[in-house]
Short mmCIF file of C-alpha atoms in Angstrom, two decimals:
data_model
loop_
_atom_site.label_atom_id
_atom_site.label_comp_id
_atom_site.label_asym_id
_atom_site.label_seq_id
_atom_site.Cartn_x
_atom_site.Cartn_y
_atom_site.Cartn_z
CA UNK A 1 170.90 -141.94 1.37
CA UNK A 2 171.89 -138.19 1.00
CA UNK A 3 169.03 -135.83 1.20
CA UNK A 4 168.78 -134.68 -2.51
CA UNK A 5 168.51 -138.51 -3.21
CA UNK A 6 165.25 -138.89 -0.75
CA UNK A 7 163.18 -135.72 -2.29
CA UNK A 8 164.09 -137.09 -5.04
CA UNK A 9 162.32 -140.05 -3.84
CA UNK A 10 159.14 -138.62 -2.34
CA UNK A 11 158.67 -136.01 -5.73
CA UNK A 12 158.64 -139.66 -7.81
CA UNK A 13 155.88 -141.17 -5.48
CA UNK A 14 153.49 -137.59 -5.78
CA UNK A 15 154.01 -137.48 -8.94
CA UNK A 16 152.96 -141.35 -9.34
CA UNK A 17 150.15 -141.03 -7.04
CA UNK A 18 148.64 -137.80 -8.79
CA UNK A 19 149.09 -140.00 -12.38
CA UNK A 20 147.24 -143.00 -10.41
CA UNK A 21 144.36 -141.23 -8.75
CA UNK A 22 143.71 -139.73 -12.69
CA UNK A 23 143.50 -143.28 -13.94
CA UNK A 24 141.76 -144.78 -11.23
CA UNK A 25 139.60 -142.27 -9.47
CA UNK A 26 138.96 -139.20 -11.46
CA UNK A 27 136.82 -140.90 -13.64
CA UNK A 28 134.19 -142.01 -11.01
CA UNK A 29 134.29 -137.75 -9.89
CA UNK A 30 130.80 -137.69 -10.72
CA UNK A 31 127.41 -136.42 -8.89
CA UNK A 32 124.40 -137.88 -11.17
CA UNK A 33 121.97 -136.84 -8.64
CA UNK A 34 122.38 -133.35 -9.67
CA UNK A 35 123.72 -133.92 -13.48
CA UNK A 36 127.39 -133.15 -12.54
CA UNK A 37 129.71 -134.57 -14.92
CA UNK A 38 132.49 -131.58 -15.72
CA UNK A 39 132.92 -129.16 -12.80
CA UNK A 40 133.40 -131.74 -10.07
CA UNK A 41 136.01 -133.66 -12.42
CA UNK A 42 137.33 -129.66 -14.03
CA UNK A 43 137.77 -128.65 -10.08
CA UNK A 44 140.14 -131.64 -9.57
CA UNK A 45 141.79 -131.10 -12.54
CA UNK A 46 142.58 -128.14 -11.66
CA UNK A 47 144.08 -129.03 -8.33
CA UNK A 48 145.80 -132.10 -9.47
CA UNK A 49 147.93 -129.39 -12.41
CA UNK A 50 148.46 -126.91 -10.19
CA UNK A 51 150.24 -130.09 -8.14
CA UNK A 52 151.70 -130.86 -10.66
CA UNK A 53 153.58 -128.05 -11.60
CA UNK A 54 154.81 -127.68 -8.31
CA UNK A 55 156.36 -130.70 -8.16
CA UNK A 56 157.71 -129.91 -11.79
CA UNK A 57 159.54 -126.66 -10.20
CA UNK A 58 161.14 -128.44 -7.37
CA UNK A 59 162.49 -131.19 -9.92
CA UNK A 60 163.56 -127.79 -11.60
CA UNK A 61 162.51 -129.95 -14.72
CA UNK A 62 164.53 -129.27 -18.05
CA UNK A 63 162.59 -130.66 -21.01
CA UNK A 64 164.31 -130.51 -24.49
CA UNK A 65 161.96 -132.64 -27.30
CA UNK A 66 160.79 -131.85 -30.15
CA UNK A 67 157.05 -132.51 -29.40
CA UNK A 68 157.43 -128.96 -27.34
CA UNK A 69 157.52 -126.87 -30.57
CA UNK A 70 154.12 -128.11 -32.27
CA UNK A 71 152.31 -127.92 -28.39
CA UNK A 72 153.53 -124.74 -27.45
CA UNK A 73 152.10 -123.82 -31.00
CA UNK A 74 149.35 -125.50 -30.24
CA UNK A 75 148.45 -123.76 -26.83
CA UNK A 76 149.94 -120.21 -28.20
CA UNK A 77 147.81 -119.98 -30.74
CA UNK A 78 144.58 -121.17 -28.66
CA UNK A 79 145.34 -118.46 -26.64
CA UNK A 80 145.20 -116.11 -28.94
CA UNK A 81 142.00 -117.32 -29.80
CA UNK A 82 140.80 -117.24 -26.51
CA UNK A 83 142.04 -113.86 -25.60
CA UNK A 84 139.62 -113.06 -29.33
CA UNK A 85 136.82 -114.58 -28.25
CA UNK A 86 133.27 -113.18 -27.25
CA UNK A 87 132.64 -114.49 -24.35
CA UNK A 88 135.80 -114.81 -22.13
CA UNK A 89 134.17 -116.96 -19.18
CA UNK A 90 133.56 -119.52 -21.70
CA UNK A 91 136.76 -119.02 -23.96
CA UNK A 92 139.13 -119.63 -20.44
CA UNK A 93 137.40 -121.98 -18.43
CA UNK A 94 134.39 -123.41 -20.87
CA UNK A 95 130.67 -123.52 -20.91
CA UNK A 96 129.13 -126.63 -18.76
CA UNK A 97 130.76 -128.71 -20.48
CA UNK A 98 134.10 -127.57 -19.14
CA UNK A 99 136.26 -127.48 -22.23
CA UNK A 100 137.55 -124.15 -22.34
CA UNK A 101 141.50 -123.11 -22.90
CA UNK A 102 142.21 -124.04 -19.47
CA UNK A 103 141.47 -127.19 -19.88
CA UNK A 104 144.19 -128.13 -22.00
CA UNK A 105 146.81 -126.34 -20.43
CA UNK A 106 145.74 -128.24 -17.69
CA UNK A 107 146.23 -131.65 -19.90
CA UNK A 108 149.21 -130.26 -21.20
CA UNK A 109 150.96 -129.91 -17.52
CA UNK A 110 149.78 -133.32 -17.13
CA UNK A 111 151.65 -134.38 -20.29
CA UNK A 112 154.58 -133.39 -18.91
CA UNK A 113 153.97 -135.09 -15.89
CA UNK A 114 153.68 -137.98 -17.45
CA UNK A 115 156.47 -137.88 -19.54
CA UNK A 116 158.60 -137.26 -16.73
CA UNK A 117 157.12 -140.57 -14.60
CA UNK A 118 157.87 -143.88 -14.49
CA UNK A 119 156.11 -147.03 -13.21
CA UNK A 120 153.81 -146.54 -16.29
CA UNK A 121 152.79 -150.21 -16.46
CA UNK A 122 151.46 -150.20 -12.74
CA UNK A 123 149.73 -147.26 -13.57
CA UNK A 124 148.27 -149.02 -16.84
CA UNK A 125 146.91 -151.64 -14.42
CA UNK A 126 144.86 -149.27 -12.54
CA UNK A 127 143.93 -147.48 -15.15
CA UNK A 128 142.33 -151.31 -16.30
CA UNK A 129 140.80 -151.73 -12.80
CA UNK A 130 138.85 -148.50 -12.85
CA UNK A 131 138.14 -149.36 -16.76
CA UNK A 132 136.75 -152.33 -15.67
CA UNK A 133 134.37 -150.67 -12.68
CA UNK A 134 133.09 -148.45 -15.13
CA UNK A 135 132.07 -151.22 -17.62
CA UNK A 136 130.47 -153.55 -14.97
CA UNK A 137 128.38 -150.72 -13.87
CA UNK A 138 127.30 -149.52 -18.10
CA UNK A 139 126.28 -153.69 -18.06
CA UNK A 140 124.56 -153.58 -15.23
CA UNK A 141 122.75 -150.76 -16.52
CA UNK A 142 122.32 -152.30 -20.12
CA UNK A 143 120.37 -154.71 -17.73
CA UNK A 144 118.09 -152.37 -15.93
CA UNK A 145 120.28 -151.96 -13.02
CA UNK A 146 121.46 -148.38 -12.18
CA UNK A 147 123.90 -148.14 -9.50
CA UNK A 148 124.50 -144.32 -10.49
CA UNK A 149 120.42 -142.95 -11.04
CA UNK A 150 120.30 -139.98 -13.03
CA UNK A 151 116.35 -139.19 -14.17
CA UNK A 152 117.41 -137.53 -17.30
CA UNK A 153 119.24 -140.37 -18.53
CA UNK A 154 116.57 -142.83 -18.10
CA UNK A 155 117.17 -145.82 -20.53
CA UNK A 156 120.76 -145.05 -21.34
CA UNK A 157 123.85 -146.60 -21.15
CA UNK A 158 126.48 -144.06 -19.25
CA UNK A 159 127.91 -145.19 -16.27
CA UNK A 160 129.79 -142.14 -14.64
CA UNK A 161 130.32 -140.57 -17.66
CA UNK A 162 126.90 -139.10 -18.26
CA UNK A 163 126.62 -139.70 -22.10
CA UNK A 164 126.94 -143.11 -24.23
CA UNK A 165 129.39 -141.35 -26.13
CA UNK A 166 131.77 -140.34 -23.92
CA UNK A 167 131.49 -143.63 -22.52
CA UNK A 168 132.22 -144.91 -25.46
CA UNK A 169 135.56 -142.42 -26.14
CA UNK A 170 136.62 -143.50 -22.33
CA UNK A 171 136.33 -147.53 -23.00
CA UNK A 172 137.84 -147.42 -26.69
CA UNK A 173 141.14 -145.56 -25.11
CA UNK A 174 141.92 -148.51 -22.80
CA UNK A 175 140.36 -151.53 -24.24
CA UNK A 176 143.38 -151.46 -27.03
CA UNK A 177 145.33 -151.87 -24.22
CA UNK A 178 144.07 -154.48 -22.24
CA UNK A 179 143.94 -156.94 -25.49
CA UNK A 180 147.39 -156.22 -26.24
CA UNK A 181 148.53 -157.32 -22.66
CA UNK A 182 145.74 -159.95 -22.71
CA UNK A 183 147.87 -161.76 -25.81
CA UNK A 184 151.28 -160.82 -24.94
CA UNK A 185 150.42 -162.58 -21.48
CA UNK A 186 149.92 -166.06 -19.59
CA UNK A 187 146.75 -166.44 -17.18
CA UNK A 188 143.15 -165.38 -16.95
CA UNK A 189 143.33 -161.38 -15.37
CA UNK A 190 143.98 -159.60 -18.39
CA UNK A 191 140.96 -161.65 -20.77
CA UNK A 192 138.83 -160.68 -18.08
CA UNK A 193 139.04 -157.33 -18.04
CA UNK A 194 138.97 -156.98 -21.65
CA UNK A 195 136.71 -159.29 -21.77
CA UNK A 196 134.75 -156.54 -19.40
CA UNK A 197 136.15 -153.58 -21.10
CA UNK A 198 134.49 -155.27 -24.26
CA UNK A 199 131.16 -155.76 -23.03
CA UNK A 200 131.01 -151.92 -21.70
CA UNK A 201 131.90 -150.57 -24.93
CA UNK A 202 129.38 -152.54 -26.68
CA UNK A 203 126.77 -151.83 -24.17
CA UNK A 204 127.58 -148.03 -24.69
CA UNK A 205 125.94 -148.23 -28.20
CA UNK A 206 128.22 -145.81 -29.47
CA UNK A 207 128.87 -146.89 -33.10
CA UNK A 208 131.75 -144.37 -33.94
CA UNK A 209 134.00 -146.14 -30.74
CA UNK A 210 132.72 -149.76 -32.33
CA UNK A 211 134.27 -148.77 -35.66
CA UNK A 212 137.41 -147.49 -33.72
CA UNK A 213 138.04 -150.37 -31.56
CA UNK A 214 136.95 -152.48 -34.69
CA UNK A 215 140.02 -150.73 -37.04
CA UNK A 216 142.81 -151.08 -34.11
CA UNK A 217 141.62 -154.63 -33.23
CA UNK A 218 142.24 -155.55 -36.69
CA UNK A 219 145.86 -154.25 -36.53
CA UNK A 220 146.69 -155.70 -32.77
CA UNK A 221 145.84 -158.99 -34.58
CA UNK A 222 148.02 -158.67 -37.89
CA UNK A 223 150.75 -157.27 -35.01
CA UNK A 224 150.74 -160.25 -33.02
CA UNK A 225 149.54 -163.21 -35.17
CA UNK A 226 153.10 -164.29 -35.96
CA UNK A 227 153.93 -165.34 -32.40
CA UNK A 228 152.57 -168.97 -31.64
CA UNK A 229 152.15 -168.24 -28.29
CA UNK A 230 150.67 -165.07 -28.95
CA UNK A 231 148.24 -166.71 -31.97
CA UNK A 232 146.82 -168.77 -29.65
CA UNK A 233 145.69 -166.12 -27.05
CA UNK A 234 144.38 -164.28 -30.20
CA UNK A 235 141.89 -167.34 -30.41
CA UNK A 236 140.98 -167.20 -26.87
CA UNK A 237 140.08 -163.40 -27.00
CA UNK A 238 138.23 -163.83 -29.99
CA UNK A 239 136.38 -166.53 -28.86
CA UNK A 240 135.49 -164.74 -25.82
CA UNK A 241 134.78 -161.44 -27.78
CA UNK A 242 132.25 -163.71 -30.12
CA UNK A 243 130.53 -165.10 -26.71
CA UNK A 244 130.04 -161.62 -25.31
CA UNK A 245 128.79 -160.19 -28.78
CA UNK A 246 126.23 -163.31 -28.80
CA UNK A 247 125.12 -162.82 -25.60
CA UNK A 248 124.75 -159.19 -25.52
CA UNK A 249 123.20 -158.75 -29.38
CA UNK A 250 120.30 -161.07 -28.26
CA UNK A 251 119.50 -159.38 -24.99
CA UNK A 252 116.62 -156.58 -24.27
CA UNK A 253 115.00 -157.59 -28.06
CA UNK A 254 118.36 -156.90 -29.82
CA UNK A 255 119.16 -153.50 -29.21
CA UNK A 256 122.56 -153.81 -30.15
CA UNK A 257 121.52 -155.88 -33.25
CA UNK A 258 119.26 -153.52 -34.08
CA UNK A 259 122.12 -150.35 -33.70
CA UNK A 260 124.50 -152.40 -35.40
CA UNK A 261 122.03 -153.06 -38.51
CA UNK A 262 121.47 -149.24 -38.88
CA UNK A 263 124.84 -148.75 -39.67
CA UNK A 264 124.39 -149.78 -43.22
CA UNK A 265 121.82 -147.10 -43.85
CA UNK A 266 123.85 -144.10 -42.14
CA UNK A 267 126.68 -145.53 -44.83
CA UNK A 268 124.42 -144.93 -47.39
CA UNK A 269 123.56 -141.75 -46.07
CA UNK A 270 126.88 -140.65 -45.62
CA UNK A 271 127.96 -141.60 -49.24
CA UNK A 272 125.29 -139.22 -50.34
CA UNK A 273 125.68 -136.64 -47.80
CA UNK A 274 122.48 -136.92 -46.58
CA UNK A 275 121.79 -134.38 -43.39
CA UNK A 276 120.63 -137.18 -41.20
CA UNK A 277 123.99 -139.20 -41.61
CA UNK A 278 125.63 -140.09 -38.32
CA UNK A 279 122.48 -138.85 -36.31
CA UNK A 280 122.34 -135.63 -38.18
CA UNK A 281 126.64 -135.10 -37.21
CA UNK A 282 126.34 -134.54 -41.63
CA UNK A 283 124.13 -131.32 -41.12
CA UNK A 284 126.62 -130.49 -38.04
CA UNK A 285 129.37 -130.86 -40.43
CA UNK A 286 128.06 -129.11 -43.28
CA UNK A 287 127.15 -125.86 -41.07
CA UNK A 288 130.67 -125.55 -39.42
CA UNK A 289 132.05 -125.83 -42.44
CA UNK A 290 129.95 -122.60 -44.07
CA UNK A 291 131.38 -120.75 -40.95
CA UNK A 292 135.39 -121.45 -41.61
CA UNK A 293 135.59 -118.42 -44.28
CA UNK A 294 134.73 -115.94 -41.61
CA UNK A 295 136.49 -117.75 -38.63
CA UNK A 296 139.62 -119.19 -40.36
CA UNK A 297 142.69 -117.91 -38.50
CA UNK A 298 141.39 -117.86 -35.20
CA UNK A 299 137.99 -119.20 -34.90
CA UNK A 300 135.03 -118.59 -32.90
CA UNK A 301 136.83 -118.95 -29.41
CA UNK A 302 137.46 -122.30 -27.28
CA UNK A 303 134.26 -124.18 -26.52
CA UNK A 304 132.03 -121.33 -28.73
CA UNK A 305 129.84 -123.11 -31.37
CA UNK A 306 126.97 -122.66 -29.55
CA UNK A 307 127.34 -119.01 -30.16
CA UNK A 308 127.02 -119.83 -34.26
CA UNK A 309 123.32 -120.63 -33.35
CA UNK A 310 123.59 -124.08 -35.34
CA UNK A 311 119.65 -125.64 -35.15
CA UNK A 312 119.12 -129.33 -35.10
CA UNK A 313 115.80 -130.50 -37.10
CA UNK A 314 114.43 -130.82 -33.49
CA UNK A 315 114.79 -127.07 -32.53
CA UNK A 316 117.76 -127.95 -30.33
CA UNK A 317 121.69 -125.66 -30.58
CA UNK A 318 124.45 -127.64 -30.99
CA UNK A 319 127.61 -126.62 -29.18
CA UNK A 320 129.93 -129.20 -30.19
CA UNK A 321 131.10 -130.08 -33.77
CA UNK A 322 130.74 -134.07 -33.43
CA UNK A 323 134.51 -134.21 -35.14
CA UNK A 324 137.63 -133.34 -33.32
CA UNK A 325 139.36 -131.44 -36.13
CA UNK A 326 136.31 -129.58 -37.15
CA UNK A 327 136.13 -128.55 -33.49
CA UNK A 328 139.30 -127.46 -33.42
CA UNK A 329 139.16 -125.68 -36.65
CA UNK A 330 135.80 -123.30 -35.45
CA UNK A 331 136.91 -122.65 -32.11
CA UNK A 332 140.78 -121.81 -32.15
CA UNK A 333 141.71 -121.27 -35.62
CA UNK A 334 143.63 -123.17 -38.78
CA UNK A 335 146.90 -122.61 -37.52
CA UNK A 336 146.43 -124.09 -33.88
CA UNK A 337 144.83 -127.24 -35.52
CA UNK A 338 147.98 -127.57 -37.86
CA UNK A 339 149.99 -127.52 -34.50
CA UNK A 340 147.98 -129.95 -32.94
CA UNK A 341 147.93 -132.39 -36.01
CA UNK A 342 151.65 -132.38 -35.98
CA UNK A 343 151.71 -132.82 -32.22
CA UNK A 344 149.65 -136.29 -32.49
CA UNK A 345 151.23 -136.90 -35.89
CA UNK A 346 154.45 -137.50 -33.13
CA UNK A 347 152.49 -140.34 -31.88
CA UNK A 348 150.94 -141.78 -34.94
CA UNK A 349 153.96 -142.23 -36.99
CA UNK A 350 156.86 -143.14 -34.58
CA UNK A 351 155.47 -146.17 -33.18
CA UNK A 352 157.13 -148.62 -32.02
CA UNK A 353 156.72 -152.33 -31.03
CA UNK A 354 156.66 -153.91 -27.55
CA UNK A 355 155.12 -150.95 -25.04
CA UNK A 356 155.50 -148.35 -27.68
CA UNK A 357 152.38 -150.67 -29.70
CA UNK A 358 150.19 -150.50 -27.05
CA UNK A 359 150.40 -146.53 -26.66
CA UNK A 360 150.07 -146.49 -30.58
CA UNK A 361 146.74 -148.48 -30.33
CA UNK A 362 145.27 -146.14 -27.79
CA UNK A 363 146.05 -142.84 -29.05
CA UNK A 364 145.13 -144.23 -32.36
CA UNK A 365 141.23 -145.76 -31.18
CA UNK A 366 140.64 -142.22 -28.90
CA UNK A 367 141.64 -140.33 -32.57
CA UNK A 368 139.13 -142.52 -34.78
CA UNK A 369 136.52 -141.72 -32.32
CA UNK A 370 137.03 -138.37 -31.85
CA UNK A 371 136.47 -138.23 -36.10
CA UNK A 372 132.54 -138.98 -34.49
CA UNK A 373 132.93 -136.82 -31.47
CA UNK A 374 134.84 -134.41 -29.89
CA UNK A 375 136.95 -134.17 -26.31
CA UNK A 376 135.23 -134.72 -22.69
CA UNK A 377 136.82 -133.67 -19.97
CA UNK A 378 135.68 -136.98 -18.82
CA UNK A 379 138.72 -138.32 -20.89
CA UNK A 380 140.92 -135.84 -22.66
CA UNK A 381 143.36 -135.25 -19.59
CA UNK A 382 143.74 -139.48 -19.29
CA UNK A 383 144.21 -138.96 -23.08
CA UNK A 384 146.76 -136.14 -22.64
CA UNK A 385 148.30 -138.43 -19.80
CA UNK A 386 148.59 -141.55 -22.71
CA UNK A 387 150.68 -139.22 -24.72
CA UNK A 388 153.18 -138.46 -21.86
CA UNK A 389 153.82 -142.33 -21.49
CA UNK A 390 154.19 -142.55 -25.70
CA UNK A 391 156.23 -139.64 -25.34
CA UNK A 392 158.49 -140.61 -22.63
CA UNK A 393 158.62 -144.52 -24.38
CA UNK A 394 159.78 -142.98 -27.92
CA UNK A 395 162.57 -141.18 -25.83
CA UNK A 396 163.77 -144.60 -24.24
CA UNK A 397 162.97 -143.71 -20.86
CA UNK A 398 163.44 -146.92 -18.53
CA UNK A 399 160.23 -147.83 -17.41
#
């Protein structure tokens, strides 16, 4: 073997070990004795780009795709914005929450990364295996048993990732993926974990990653139903999916019933725009919307709606918009969220079947719940990471 041939080698295994401690350790970086959720995980991330582009320059990487044009608009214009914005701390690096510019040119080196690794379905299965830590530990504590304590959480579902939500956006990212291999597979592993993935997300009570997972269920099954082999692991899933929801709905006097029954009113008050739609995200929606005329081009600055002084009904400022292109819109402008729409527009209409599918159906369950939400650094760079694979698939790279 010459010696070109064995860096060669060891770049491939750093950059597949730096992709497989993202999917299977980063997102248990977490100190809940002391509320840490972002820097811990934003100090990694960090580290892990700065890595990564190292190992880029020695590969002396050439990239030619189109994707590069819309995300280089996308992070160009963001900068802008960020060099515009009030409070440059925040603009660069983020407020607590850790979701400042830097952030995504951190996920964007990891997108390249990604695109430029292979061994993606090994890194899909431990991805599943930390997926599936993370829901046994939101069931436990559905059950009143906290493995990770954190006092001001008392009575939620979170696991590591500090919020039902984002526990929610984390799940609804990989569960897509684990029924897809679950019915395009013989033997019991890959039920289980969704099965597990499944009963996380519903324990997460997070109805805008139920609806999600609910839409890209419904097209894994049209997908798939053809195949006879694959019809009749559709039945198995579902029957285990109908066992879960049974068991769970009934437990601690029907919580999950209960959340699930309350979705017909927010539809109502949704339909008539009624503040208190979506847990008041209507009212959030309504006041970023009054501030586009003044912050149009370039918005407020990256991770800055808490500086529009937005008051919930209980007295409380919201920093986030609840609704990823809304977010996108106030902080960095009109023309970085047309960038970024035709960046994931890439994704979302140049699917493919067979491996391409299954990075369809997770981009496409993180984007429906991000219309409810809005990125975590708990999940955007495994998000980012998803896109490299799609990226590198659509471009026929061997796997």
């Amino acid at each position: 073997m010459t010696r070109f041939s064995s860096r060669r080698m060891g770049l491939e295994d750093i950059k597949y070990s730096m992709l497989l401690f993202m999917f299977s350790v980063y997102p248990f970086l977490a100190n809940p004795a002391i509320q840490d959720y972002f820097e811990m995980r934003f100090f990694h991330l960090a580290v892990f780009s700065a890595l990564a582009l190292y190992v880029l320059f020695k590969e002396q990487v050439k990239i030619r795709h189109p994707l590069l044009i819309p995300l280089a608009a996308f992070l160009g214009f963001s900068l802008i914005a960020t060099l515009l914005a009030a409070d440059p701390k925040v603009a660069w690096t983020g407020s607590y929450r850790c979701t400042g510019y830097m952030t995504y040119v951190f996920c964007a080196v990891l997108f390249v990364l990604a695109y430029q690794t292979g061994r993606r379905e090994k890194l899909l299965n431990g991805m599943f295996l930390a997926g599936v830590i993370v829901s046994t530990l939101a069931v436990l504590q559905f059950y009143g048993i906290n493995l990770v304590p954190d006092s001001d959480l008392d009575g939620l579902v979170y696991s590591t990732m500090g919020n039902p939500n984002w526990l929610g956006a984390y799940l609804v990212l990989i569960l897509p993926a684990a029924v897809i291999v679950s019915i395009r597979s013989s033997g019991w592993r890959s039920p289980a974990a969704a099965a597990t993935l499944y009963a996380g997300l519903l324990v997460s009570n997070t109805r805008g990653a139920w609806i999600a997972f609910l839409v890209v269920f419904s097209w894994i099954l049209v997908r798939h139903f053809h195949d006879p082999f694959q019809r009749k692991r559709i039945y198995i899933i579902m029957m285990i999916f109908l066992a879960i929801t049974a068991l769970l709905a009934f437990s601690k006097d029907g919580v999950l019933l209960s959340r699930a029954y309350s979705m017909k009113a927010e539809i109502n008050d949704a339909v008539t725009l009624s503040n208190q739609a979506g847990s008041f995200r209507m009212l959030i929606w309504k006041e970023v919307l009054k501030l586009i005329p003044q912050h149009w081009a370039f918005g407020l600055g990256p991770d800055h709606l808490m500086y529009a002084n937005i008051r919930m009904p209980n007295g409380m400022v919201q920093t986030k918009s609840h609704n990823f292109i809304l977010e996108i819109l106030i902080t960095t402008g009109v023309f970085s969220l047309i960038a970024y729409l035709r960046f994931l527009g890439y994704f979302l209409m140049n699917w493919q079947s067979g491996e391409g599918f299954i990075y369809f159906a997770m981009i496409l369950g993180y984007v429906l719940q991000g219309l409810f939400l809005h990125d975590v650094i708990m999940v955007v760079p495994l998000f980012w990471i998803i896109l490299g694979f799609a990226a590198s698939h659509l471009h026929s790279r061997p796997l």
